[in-house]
mmCIF file of N, CA and C in Angstrom:
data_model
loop_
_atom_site.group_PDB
_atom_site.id
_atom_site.type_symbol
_atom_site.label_atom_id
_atom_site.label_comp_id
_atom_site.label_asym_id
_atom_site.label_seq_id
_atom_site.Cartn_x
_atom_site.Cartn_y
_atom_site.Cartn_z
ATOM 1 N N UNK A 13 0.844 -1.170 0.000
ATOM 2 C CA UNK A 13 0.000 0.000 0.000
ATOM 3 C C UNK A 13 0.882 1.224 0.000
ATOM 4 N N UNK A 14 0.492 1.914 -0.598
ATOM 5 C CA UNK A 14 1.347 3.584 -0.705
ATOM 6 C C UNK A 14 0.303 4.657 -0.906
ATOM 7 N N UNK A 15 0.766 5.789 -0.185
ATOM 8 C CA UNK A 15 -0.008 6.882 -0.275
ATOM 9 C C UNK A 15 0.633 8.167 -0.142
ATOM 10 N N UNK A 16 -0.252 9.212 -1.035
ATOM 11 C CA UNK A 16 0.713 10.632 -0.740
ATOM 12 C C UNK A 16 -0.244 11.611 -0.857
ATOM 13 N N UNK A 17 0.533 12.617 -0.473
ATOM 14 C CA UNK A 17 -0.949 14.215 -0.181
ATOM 15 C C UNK A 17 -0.541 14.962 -1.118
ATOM 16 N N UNK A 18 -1.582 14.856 -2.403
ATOM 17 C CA UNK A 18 -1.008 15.587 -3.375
ATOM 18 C C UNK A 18 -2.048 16.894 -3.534
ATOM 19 N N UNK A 19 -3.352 16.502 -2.862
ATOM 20 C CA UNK A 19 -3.885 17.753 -2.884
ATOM 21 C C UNK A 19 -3.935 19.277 -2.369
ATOM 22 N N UNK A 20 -3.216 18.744 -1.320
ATOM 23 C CA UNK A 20 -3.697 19.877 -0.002
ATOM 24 C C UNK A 20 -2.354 20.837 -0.404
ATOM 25 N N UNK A 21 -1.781 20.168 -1.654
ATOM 26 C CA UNK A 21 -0.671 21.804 -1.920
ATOM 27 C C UNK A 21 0.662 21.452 -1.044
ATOM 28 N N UNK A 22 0.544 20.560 -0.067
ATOM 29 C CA UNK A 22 1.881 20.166 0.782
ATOM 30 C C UNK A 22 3.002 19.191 0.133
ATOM 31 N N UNK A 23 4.588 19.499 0.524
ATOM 32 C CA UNK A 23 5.122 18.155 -0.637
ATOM 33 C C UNK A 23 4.769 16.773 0.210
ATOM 34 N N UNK A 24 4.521 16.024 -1.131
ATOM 35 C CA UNK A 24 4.095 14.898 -0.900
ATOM 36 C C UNK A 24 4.855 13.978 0.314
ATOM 37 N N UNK A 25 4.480 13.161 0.969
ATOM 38 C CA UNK A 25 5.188 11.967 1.942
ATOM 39 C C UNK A 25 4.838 10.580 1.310
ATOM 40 N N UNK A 26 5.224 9.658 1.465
ATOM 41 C CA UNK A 26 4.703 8.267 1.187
ATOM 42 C C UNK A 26 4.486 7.584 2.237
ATOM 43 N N UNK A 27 3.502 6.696 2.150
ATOM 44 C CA UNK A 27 3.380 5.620 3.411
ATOM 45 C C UNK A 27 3.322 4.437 2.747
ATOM 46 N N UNK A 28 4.227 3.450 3.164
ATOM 47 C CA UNK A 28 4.673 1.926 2.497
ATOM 48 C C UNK A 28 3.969 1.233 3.966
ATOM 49 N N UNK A 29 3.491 0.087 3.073
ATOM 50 C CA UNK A 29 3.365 -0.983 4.173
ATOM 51 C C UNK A 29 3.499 -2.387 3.711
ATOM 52 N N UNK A 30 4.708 -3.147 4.301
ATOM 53 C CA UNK A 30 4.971 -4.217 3.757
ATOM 54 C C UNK A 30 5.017 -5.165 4.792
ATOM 55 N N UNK A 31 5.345 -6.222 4.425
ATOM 56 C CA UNK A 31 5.245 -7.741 5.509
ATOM 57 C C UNK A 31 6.765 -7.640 5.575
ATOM 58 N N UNK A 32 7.533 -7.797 6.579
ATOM 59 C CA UNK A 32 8.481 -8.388 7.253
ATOM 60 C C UNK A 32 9.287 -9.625 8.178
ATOM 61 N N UNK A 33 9.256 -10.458 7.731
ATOM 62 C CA UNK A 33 9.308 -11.841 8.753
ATOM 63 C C UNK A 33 8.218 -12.042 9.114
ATOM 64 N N UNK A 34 7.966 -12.067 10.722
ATOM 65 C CA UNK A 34 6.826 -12.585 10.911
ATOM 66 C C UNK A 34 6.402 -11.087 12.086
ATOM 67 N N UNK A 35 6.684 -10.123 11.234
ATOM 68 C CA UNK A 35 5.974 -8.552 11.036
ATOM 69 C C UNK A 35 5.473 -7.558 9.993
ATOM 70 N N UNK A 36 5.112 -6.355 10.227
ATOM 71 C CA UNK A 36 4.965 -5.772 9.568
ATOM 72 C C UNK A 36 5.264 -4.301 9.803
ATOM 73 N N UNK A 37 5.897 -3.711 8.214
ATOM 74 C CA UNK A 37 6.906 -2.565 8.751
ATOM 75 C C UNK A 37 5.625 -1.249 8.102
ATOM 76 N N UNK A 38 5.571 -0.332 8.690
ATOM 77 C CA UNK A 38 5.600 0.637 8.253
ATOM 78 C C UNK A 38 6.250 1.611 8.188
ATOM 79 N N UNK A 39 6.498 2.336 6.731
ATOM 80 C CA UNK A 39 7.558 3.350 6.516
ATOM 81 C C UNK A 39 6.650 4.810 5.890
ATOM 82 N N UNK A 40 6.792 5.589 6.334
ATOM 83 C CA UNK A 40 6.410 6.988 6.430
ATOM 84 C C UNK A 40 7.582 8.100 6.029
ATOM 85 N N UNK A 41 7.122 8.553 5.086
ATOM 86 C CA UNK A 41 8.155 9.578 4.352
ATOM 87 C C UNK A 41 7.696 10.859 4.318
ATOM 88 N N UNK A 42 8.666 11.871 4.962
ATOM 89 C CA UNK A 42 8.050 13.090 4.658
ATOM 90 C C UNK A 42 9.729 13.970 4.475
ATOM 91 N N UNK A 43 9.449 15.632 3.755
ATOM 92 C CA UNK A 43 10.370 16.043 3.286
ATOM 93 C C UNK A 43 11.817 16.122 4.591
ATOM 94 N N UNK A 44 11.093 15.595 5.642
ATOM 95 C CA UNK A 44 11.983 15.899 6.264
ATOM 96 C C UNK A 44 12.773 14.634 7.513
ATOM 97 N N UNK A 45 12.467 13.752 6.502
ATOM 98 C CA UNK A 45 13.176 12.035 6.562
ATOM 99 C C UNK A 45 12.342 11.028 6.652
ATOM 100 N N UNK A 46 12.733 9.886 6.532
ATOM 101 C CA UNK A 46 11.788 8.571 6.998
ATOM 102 C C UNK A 46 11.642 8.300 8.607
ATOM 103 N N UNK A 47 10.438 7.536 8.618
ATOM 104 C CA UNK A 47 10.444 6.674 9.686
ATOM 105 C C UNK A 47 10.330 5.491 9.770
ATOM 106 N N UNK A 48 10.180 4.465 10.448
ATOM 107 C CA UNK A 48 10.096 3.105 9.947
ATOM 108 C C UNK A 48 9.554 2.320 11.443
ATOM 109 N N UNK A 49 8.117 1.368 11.431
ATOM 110 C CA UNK A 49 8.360 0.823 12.767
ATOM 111 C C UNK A 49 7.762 -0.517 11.738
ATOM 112 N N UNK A 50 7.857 -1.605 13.002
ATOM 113 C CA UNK A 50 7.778 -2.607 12.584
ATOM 114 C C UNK A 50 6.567 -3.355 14.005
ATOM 115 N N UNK A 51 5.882 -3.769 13.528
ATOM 116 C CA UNK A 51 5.049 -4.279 14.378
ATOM 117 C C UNK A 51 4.732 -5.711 14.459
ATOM 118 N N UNK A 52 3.909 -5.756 15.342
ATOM 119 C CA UNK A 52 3.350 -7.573 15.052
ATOM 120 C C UNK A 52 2.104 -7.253 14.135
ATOM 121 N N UNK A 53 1.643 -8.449 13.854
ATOM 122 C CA UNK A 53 0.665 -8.599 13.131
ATOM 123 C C UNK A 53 -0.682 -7.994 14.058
ATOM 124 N N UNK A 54 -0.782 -8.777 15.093
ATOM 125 C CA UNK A 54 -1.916 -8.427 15.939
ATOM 126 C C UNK A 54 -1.459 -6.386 16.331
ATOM 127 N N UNK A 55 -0.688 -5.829 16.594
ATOM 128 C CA UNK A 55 -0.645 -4.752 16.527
ATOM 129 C C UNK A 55 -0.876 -4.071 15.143
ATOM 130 N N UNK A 56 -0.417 -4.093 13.979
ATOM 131 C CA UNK A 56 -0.539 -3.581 12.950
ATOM 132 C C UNK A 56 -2.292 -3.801 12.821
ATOM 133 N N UNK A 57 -2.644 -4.578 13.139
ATOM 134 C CA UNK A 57 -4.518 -4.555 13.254
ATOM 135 C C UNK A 57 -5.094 -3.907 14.138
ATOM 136 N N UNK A 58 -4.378 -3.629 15.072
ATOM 137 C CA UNK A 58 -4.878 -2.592 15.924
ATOM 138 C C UNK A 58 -4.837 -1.307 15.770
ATOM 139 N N UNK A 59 -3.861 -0.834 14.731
ATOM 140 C CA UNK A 59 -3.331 0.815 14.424
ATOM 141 C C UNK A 59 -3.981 0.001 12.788
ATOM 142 N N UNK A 60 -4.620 -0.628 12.104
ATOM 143 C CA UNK A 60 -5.546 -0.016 11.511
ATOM 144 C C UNK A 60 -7.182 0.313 11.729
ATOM 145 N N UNK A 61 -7.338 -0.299 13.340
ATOM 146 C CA UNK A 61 -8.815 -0.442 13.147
ATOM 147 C C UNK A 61 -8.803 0.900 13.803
ATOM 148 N N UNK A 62 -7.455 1.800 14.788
ATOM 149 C CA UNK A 62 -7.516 2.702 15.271
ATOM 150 C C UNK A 62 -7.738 3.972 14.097
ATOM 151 N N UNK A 63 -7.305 4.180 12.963
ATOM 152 C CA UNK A 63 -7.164 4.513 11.651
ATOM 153 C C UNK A 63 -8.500 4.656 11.115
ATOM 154 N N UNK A 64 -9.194 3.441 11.145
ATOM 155 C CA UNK A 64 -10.400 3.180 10.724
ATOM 156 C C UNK A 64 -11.451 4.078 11.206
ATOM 157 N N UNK A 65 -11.573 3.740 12.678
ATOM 158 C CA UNK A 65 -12.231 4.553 14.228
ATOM 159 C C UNK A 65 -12.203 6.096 13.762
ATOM 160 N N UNK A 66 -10.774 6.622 13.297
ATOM 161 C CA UNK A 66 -10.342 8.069 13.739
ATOM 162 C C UNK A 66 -11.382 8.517 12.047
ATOM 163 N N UNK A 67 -10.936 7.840 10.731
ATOM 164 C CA UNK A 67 -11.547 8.126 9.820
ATOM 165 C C UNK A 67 -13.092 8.378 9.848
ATOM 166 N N UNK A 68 -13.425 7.294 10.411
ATOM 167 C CA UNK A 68 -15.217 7.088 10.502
ATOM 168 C C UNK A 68 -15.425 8.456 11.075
ATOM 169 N N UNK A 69 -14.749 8.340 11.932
ATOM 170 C CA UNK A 69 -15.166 9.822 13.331
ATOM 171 C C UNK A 69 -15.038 11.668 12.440
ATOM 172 N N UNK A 70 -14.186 11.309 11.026
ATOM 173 C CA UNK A 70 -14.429 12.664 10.869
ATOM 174 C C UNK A 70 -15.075 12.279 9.734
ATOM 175 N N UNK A 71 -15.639 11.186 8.842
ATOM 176 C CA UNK A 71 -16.553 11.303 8.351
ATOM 177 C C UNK A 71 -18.166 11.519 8.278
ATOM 178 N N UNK A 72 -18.178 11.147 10.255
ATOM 179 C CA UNK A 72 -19.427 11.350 11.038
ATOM 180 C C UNK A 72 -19.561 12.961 11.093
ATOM 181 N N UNK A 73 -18.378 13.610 11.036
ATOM 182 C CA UNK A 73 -18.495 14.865 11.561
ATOM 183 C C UNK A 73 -18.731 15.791 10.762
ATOM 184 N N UNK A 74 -18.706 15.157 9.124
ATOM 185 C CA UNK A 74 -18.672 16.317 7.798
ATOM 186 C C UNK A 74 -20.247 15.521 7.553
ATOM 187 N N UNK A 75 -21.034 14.858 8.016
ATOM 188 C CA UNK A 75 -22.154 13.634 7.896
ATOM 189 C C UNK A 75 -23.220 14.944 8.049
ATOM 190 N N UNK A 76 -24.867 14.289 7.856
ATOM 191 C CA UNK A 76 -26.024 15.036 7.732
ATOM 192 C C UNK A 76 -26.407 15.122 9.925
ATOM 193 N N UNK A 77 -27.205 16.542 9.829
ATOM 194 C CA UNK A 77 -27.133 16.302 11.423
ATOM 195 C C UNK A 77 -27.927 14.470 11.916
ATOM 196 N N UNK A 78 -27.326 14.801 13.544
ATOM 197 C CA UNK A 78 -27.925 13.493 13.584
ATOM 198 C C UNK A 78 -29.825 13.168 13.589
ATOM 199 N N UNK A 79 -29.890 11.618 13.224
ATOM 200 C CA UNK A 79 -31.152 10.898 13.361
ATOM 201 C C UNK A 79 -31.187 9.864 14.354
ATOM 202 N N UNK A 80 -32.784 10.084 15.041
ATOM 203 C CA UNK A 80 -32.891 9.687 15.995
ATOM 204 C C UNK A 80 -33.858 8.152 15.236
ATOM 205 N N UNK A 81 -33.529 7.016 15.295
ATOM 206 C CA UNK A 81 -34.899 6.029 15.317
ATOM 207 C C UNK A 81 -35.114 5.290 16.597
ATOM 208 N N UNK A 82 -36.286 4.415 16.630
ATOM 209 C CA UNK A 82 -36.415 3.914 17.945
ATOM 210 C C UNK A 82 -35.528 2.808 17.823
ATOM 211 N N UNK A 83 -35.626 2.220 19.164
ATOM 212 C CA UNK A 83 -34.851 0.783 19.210
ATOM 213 C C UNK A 83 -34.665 -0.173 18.567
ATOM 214 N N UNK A 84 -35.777 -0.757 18.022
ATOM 215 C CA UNK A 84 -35.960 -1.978 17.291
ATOM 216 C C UNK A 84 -35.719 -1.473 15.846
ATOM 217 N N UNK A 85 -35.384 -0.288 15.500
ATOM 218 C CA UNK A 85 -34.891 -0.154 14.316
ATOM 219 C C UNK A 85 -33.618 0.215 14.258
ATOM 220 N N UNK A 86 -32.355 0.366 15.127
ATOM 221 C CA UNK A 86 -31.282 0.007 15.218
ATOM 222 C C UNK A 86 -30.942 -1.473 14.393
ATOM 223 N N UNK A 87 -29.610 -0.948 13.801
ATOM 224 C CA UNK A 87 -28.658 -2.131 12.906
ATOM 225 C C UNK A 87 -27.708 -2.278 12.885
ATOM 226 N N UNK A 88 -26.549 -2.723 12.576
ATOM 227 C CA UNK A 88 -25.029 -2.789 12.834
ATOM 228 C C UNK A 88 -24.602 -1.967 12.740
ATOM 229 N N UNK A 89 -23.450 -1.255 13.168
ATOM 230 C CA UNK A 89 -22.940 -0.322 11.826
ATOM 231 C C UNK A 89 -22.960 1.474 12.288
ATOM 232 N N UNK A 90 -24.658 1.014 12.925
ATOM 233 C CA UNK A 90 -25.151 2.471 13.710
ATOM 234 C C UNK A 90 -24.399 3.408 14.186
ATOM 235 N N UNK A 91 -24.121 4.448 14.550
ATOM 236 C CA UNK A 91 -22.689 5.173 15.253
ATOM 237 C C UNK A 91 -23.720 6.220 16.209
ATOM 238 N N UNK A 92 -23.736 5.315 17.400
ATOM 239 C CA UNK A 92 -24.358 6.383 18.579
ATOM 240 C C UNK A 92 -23.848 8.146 18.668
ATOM 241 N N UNK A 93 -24.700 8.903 18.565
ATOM 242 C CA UNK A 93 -24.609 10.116 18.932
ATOM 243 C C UNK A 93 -23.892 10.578 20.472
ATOM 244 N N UNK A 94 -22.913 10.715 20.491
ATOM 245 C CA UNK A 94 -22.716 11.488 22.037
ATOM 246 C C UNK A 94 -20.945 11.907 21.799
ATOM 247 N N UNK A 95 -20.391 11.881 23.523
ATOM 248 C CA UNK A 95 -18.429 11.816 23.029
ATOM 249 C C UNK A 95 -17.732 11.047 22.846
ATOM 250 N N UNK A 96 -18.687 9.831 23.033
ATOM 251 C CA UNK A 96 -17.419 8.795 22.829
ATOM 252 C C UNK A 96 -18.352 8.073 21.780
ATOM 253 N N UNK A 97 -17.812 7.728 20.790
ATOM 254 C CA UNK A 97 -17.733 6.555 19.403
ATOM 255 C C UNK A 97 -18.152 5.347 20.158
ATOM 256 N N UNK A 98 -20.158 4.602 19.710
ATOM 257 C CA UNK A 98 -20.065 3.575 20.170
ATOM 258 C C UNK A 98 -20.960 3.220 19.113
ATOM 259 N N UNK A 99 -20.415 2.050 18.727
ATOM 260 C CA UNK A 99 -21.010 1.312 17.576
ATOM 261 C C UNK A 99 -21.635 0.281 17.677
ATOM 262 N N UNK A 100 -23.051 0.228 16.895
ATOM 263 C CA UNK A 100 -23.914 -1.206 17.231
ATOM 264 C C UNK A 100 -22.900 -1.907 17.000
ATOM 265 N N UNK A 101 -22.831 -3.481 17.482
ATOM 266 C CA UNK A 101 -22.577 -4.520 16.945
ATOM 267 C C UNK A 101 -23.416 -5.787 16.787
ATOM 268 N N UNK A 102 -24.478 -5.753 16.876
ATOM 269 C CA UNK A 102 -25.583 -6.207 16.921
ATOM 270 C C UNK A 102 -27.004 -5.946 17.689
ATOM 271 N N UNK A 103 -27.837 -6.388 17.282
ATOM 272 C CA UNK A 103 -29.513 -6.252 17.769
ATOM 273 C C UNK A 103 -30.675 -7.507 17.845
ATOM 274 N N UNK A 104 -31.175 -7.553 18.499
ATOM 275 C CA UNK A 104 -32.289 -8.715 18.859
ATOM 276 C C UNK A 104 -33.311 -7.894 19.429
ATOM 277 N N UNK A 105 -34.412 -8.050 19.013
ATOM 278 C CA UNK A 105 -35.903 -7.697 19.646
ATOM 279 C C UNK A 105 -36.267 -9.086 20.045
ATOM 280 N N UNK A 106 -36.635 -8.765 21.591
ATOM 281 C CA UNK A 106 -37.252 -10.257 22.237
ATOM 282 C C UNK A 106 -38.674 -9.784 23.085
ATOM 283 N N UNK A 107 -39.619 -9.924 22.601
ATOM 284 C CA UNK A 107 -41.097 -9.059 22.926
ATOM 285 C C UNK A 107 -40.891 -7.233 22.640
ATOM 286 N N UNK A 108 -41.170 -6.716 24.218
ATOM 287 C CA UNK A 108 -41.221 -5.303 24.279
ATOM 288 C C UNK A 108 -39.583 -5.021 24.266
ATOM 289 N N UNK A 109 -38.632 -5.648 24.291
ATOM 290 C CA UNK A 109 -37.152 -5.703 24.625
ATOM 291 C C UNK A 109 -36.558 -5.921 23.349
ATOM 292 N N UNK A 110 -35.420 -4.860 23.559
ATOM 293 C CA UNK A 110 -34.394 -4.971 22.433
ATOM 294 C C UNK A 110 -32.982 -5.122 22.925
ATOM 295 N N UNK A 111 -32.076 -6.080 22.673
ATOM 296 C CA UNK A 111 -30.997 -6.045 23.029
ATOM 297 C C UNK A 111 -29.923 -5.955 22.252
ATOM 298 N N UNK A 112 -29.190 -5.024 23.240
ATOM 299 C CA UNK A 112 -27.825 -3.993 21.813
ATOM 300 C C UNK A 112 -26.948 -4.620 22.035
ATOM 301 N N UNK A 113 -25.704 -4.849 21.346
ATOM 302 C CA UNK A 113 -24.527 -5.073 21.683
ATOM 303 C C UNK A 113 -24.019 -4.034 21.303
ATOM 304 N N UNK A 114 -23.144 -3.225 22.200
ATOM 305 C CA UNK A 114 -22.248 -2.082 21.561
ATOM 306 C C UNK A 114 -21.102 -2.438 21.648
ATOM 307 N N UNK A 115 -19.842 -1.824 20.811
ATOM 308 C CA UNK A 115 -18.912 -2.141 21.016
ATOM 309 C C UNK A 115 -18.234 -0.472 20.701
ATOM 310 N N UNK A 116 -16.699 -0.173 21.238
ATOM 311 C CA UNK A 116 -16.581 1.019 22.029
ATOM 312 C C UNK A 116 -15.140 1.171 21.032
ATOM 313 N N UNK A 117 -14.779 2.132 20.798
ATOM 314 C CA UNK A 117 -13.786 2.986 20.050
ATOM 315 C C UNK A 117 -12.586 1.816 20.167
ATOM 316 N N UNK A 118 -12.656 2.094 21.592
ATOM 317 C CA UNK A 118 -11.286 1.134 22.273
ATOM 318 C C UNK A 118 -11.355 -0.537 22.049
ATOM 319 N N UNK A 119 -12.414 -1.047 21.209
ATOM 320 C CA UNK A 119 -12.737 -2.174 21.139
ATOM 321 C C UNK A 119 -12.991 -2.959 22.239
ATOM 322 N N UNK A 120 -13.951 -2.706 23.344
ATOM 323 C CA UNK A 120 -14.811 -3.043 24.500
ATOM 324 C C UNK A 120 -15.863 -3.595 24.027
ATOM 325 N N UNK A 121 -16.877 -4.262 24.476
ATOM 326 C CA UNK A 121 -18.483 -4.702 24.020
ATOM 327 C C UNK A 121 -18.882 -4.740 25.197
ATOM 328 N N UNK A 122 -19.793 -4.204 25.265
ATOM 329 C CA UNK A 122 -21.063 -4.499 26.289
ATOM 330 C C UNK A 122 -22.625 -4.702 25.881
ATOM 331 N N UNK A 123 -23.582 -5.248 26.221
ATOM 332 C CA UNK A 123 -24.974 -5.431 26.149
ATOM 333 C C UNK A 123 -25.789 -4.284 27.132
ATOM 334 N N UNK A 124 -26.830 -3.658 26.255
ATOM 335 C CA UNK A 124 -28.111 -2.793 27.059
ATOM 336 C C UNK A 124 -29.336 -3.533 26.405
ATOM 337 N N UNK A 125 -30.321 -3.058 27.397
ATOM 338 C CA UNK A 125 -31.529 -3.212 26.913
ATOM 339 C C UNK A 125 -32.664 -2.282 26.660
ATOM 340 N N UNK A 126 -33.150 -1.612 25.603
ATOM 341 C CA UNK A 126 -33.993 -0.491 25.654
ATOM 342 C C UNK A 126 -35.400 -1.547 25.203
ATOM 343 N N UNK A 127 -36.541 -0.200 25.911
ATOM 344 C CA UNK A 127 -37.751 -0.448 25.650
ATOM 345 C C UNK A 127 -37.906 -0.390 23.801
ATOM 346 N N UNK A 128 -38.639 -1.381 22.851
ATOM 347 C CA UNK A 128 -38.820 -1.639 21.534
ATOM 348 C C UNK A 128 -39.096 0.537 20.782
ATOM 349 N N UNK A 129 -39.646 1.209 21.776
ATOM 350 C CA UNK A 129 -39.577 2.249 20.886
ATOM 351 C C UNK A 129 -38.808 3.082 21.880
ATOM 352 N N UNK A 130 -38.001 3.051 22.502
ATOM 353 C CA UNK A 130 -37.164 3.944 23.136
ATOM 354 C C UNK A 130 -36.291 4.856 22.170
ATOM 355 N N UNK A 131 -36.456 6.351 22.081
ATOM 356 C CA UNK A 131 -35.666 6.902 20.831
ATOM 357 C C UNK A 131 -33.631 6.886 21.316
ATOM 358 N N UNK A 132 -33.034 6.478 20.372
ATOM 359 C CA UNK A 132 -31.701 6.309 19.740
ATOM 360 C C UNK A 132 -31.033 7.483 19.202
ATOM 361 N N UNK A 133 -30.391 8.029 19.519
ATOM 362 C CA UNK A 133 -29.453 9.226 18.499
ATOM 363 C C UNK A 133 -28.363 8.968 18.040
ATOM 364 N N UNK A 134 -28.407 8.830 16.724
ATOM 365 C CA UNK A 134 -27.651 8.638 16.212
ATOM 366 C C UNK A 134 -26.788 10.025 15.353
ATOM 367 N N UNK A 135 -25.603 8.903 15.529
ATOM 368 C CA UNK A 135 -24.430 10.109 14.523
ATOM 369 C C UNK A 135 -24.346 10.018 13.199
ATOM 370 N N UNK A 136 -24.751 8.515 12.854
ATOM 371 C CA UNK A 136 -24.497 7.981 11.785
ATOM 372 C C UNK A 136 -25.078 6.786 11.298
ATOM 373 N N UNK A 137 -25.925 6.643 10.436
ATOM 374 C CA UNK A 137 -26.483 5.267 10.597
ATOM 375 C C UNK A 137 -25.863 4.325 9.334
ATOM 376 N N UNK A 138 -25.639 2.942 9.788
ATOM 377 C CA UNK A 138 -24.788 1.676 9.298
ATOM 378 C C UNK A 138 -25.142 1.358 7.897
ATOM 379 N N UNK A 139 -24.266 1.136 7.330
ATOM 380 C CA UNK A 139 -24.602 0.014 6.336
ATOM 381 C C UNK A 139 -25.570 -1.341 6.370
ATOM 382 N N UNK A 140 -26.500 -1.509 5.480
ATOM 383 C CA UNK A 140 -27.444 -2.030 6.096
ATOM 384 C C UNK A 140 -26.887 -3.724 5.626
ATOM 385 N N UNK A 141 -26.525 -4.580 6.167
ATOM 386 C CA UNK A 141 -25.853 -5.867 5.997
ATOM 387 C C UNK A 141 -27.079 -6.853 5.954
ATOM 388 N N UNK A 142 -26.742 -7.772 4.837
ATOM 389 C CA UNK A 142 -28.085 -9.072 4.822
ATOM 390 C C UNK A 142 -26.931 -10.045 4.974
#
């Protein structure tokens, strides 16, 4: 993978990312030298899902204001309204009961339970997955 900032008028940097033994290096170039780290695998997945997190978060922020639906119309994907980034990770309606799984910036999960029309604010709502 390689990348450079050719728009914003700044000189360009590159970012390389290659496999290394049984790591992975990233190298970062800017006019004013390289850097280079090398990680594990299970870390290099962690500084991309952190990447991922930080992206979503300013694409939530250039996003339409937020929408509120009730409970039982929550879906994966969802991006709760508030300060901290919490993302459905699943949903079950069981009678008047809906149960969330959220899972948290920092990659935490926990379970709530809202009443079937309890209103939701959302920041961002999910891709809708079949």
């Amino acid at each position: 993978m390689k990348s450079a900032n050719e728009d914003s008028g700044a000189p360009a940097g590159h970012l390389e990312v290659t496999p290394v033994g049984a790591g992975v290096e990233i190298r970062l170039g800017t006019p004013s030298g390289e850097l280079s780290l090398i990680c594990t695998p299970d870390r290099a997945r962690e500084l991309a899902t952190a990447l991922g997190l930080a992206a979503d978060e300013v694409e939530s922020v250039r996003s339409a204001d937020p929408v509120t639906v009730r409970a039982d119309e929550l879906r994966r994907g969802d991006v709760r309204d508030g300060s901290r980034a919490m993302t459905v990770d699943g949903v079950r309606a069981d009678g008047d009961t809906v149960h969330v799984t959220w899972k948290s910036g920092a990659g935490r999960s926990w379970n709530q339970l809202y009443d079937v029309g309890a209103a939701i604010t959302l920041r961002r709502r999910g891709r809708r997955t079949q």
